[in-house]
mmCIF file of N, CA and C in Angstrom:
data_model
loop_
_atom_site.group_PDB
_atom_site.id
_atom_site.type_symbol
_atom_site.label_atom_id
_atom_site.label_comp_id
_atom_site.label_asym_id
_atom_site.label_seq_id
_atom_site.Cartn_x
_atom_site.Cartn_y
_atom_site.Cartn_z
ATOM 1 N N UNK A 1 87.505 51.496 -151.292
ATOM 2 C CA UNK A 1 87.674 50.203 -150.656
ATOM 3 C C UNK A 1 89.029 49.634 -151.081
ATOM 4 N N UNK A 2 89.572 49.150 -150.007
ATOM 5 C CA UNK A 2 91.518 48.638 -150.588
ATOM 6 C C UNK A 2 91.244 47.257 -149.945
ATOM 7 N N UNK A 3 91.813 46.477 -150.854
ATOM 8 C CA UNK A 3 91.885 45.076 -150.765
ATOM 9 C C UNK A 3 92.253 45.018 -148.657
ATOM 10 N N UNK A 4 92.861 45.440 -148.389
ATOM 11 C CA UNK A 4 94.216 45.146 -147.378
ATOM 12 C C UNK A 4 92.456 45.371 -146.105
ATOM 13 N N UNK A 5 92.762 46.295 -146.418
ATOM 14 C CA UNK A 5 91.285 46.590 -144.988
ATOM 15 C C UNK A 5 89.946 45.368 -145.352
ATOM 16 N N UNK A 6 89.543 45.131 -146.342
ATOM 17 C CA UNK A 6 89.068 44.192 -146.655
ATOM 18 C C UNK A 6 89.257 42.923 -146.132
ATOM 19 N N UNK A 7 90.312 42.350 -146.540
ATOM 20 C CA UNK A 7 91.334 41.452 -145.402
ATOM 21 C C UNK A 7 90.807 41.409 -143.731
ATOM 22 N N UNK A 8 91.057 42.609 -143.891
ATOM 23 C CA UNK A 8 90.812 42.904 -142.347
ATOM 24 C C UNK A 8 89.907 42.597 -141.478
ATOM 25 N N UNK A 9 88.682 42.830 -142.614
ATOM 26 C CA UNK A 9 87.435 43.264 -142.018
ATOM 27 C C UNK A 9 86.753 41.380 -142.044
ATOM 28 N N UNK A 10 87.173 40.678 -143.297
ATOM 29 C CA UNK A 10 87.104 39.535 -143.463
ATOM 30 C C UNK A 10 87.518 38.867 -142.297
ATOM 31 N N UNK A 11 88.768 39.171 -141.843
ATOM 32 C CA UNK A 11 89.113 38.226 -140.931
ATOM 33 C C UNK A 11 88.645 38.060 -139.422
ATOM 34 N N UNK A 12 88.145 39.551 -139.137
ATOM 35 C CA UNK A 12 87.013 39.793 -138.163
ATOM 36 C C UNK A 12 86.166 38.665 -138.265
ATOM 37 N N UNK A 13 85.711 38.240 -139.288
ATOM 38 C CA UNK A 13 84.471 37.059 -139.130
ATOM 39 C C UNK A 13 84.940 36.001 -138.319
ATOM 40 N N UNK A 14 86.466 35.346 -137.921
ATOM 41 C CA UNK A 14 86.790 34.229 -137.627
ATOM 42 C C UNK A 14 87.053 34.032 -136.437
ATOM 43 N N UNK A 15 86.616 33.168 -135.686
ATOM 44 C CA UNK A 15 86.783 33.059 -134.040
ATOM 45 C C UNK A 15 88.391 32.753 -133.888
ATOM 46 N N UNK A 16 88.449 31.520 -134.246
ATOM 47 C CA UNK A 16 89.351 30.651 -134.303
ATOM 48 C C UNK A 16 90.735 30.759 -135.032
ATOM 49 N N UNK A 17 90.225 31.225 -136.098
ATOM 50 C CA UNK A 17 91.722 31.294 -137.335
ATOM 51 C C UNK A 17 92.065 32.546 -136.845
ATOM 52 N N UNK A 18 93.930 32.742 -136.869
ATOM 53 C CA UNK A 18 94.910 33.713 -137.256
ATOM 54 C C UNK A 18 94.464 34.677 -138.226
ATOM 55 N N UNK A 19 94.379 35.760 -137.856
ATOM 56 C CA UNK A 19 93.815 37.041 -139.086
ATOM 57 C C UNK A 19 95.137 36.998 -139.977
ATOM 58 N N UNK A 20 96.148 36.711 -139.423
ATOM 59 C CA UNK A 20 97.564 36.615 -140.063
ATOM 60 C C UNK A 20 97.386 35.159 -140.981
ATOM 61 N N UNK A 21 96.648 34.241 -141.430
ATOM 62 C CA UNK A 21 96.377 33.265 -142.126
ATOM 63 C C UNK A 21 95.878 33.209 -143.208
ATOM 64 N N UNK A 22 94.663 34.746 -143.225
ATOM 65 C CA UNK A 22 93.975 35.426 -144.228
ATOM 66 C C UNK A 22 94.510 36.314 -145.073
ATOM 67 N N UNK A 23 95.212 35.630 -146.187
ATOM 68 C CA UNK A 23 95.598 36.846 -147.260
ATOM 69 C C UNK A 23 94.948 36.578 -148.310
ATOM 70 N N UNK A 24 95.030 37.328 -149.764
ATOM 71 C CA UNK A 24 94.075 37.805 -150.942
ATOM 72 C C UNK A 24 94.326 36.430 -151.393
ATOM 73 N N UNK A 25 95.326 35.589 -151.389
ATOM 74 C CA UNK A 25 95.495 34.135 -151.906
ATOM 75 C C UNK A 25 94.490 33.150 -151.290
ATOM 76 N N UNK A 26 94.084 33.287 -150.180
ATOM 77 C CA UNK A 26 93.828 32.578 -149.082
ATOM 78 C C UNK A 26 92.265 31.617 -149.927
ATOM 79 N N UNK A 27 92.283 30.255 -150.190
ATOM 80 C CA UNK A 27 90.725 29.707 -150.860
ATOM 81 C C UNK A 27 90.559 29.481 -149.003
ATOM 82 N N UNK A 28 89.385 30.580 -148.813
ATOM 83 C CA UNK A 28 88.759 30.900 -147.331
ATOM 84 C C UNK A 28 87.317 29.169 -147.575
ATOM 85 N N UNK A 29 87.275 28.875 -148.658
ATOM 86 C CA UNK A 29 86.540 27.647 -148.362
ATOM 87 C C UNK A 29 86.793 26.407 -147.493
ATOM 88 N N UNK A 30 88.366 26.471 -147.867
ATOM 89 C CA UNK A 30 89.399 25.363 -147.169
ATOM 90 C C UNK A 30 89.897 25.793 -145.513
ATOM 91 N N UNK A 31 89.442 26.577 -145.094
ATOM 92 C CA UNK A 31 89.433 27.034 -143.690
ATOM 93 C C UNK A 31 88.615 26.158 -143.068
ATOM 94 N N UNK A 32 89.409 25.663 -141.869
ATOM 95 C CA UNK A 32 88.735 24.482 -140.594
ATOM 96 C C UNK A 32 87.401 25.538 -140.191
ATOM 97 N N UNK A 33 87.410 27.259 -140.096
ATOM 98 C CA UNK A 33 86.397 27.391 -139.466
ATOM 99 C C UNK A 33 85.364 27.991 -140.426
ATOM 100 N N UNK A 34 85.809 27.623 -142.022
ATOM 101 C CA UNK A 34 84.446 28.303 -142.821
ATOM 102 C C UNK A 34 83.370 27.475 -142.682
ATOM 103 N N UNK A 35 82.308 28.032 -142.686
ATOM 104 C CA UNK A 35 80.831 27.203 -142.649
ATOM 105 C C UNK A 35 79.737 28.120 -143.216
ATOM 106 N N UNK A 36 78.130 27.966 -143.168
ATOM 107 C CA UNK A 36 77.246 28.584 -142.942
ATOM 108 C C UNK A 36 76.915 29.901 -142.415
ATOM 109 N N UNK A 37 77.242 29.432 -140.950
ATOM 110 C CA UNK A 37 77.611 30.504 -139.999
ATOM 111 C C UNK A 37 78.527 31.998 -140.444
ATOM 112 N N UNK A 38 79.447 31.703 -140.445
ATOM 113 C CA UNK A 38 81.118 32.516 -141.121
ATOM 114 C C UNK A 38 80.490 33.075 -142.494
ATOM 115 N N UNK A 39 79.616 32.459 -142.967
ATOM 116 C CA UNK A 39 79.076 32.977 -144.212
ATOM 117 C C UNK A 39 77.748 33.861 -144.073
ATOM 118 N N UNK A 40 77.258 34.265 -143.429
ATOM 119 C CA UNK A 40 76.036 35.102 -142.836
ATOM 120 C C UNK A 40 77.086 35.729 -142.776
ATOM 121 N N UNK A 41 78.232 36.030 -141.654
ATOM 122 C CA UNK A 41 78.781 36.798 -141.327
ATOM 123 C C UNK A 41 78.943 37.844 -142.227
ATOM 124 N N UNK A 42 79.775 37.475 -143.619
ATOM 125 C CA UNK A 42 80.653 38.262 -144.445
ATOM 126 C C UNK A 42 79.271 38.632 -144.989
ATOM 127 N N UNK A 43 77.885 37.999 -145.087
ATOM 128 C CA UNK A 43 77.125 38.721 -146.042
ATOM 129 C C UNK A 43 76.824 39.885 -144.972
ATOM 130 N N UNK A 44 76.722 39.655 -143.541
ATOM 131 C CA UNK A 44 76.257 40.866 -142.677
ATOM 132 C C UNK A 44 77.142 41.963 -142.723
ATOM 133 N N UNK A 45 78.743 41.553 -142.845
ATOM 134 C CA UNK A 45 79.974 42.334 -142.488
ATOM 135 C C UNK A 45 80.030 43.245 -144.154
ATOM 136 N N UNK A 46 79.752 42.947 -145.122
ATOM 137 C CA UNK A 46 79.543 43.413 -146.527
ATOM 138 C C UNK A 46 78.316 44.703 -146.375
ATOM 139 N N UNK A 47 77.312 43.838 -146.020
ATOM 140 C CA UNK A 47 76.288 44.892 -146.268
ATOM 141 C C UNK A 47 76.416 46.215 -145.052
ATOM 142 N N UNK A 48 76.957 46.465 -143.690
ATOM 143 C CA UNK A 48 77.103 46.944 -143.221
ATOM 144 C C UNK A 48 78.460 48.042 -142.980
ATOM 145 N N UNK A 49 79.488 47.444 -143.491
ATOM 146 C CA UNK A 49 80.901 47.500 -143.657
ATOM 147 C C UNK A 49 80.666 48.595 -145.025
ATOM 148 N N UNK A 50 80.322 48.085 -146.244
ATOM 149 C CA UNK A 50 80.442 48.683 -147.196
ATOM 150 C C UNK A 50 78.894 48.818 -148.267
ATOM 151 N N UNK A 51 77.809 48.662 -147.550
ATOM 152 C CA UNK A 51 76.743 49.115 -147.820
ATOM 153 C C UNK A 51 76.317 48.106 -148.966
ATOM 154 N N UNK A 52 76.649 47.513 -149.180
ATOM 155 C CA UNK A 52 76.621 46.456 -151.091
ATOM 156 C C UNK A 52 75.751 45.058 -150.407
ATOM 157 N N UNK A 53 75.079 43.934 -150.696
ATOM 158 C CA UNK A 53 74.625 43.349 -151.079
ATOM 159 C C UNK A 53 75.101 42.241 -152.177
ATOM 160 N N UNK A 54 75.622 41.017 -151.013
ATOM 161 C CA UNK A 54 75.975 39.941 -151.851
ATOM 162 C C UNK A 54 75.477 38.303 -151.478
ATOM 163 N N UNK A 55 75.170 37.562 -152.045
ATOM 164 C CA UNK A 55 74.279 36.275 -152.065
ATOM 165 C C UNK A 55 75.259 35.144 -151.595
ATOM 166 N N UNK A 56 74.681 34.474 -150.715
ATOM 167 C CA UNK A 56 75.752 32.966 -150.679
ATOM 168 C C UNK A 56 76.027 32.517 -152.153
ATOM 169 N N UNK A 57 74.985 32.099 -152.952
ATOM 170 C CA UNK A 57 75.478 31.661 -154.428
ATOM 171 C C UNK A 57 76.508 32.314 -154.797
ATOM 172 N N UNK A 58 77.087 33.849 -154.953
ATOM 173 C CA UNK A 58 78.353 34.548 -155.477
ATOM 174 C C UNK A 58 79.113 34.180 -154.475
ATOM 175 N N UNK A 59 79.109 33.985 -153.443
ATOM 176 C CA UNK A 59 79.958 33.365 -152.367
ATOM 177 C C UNK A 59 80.909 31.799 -152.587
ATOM 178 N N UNK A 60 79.889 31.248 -153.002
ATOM 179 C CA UNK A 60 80.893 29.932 -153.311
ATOM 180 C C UNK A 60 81.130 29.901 -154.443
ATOM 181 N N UNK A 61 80.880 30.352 -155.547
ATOM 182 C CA UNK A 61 81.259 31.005 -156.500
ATOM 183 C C UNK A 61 83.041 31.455 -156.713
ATOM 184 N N UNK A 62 83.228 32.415 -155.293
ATOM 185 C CA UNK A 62 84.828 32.127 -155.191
ATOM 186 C C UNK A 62 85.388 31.790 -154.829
ATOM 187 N N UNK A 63 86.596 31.902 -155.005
ATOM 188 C CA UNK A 63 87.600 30.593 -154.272
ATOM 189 C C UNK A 63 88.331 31.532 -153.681
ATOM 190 N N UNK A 64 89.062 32.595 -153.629
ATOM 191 C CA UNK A 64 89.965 33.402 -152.811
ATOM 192 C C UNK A 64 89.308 34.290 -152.105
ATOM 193 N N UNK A 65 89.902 34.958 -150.989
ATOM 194 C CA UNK A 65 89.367 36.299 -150.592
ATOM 195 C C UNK A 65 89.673 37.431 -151.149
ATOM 196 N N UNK A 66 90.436 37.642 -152.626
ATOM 197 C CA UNK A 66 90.859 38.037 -153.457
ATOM 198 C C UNK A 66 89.520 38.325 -154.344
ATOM 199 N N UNK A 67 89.156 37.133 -154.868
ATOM 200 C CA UNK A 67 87.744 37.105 -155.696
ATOM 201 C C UNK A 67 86.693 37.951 -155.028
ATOM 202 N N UNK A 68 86.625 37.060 -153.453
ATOM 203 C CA UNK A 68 85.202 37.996 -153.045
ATOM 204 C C UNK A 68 85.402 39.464 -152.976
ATOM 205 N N UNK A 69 86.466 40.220 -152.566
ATOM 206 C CA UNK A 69 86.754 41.386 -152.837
ATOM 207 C C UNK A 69 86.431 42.133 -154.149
ATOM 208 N N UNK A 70 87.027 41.077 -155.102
ATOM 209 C CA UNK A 70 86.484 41.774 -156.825
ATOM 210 C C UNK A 70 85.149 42.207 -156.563
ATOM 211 N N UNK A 71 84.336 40.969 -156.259
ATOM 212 C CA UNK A 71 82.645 40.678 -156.394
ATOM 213 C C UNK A 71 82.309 41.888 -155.450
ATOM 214 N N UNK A 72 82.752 41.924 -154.390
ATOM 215 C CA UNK A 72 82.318 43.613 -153.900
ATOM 216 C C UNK A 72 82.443 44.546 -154.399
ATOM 217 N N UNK A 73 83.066 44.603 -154.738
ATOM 218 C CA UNK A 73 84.352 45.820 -155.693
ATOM 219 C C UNK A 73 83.333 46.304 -157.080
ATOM 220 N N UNK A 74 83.133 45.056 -157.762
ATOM 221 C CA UNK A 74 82.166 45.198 -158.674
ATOM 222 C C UNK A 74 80.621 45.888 -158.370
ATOM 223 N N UNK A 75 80.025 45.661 -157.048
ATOM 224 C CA UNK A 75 78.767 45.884 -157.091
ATOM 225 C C UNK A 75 78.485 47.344 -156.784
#
């Protein structure tokens, strides 16, 4: 798993936002289109994408898309 496709696959979740807006810096909390919603997503796009299993609680937990990558990375 490489950060960069990660990115990628993250930014797939967003209707609205520039995939070009989403980098490893990016606090994806402060996004006009993060919500609830956008957040099912990445837990659906995680478990399917890369087979792992991760909780909204570890979710807000981070602040970058940098972090949530670790937290995958880790499991």
């Amino acid at each position: 798993m490489e950060l960069k496709e990660f990115i990628e696959n993250f930014a797939e979740q967003f209707d609205d936002t520039e995939a070009s807006e989403i980098q490893s810096n990016t606090e994806f909390h402060e996004l006009d289109e993060w919500g609830s919603l956008t957040g099912m997503g990445v837990i659906a796009m995680v478990k399917t994408t890369y087979g792992k299993t991760i909780t909204g609680k570890e979710i807000r937990e981070c602040v970058t898309v940098e972090d949530l990558f670790n937290l995958v990375a880790s499991k």
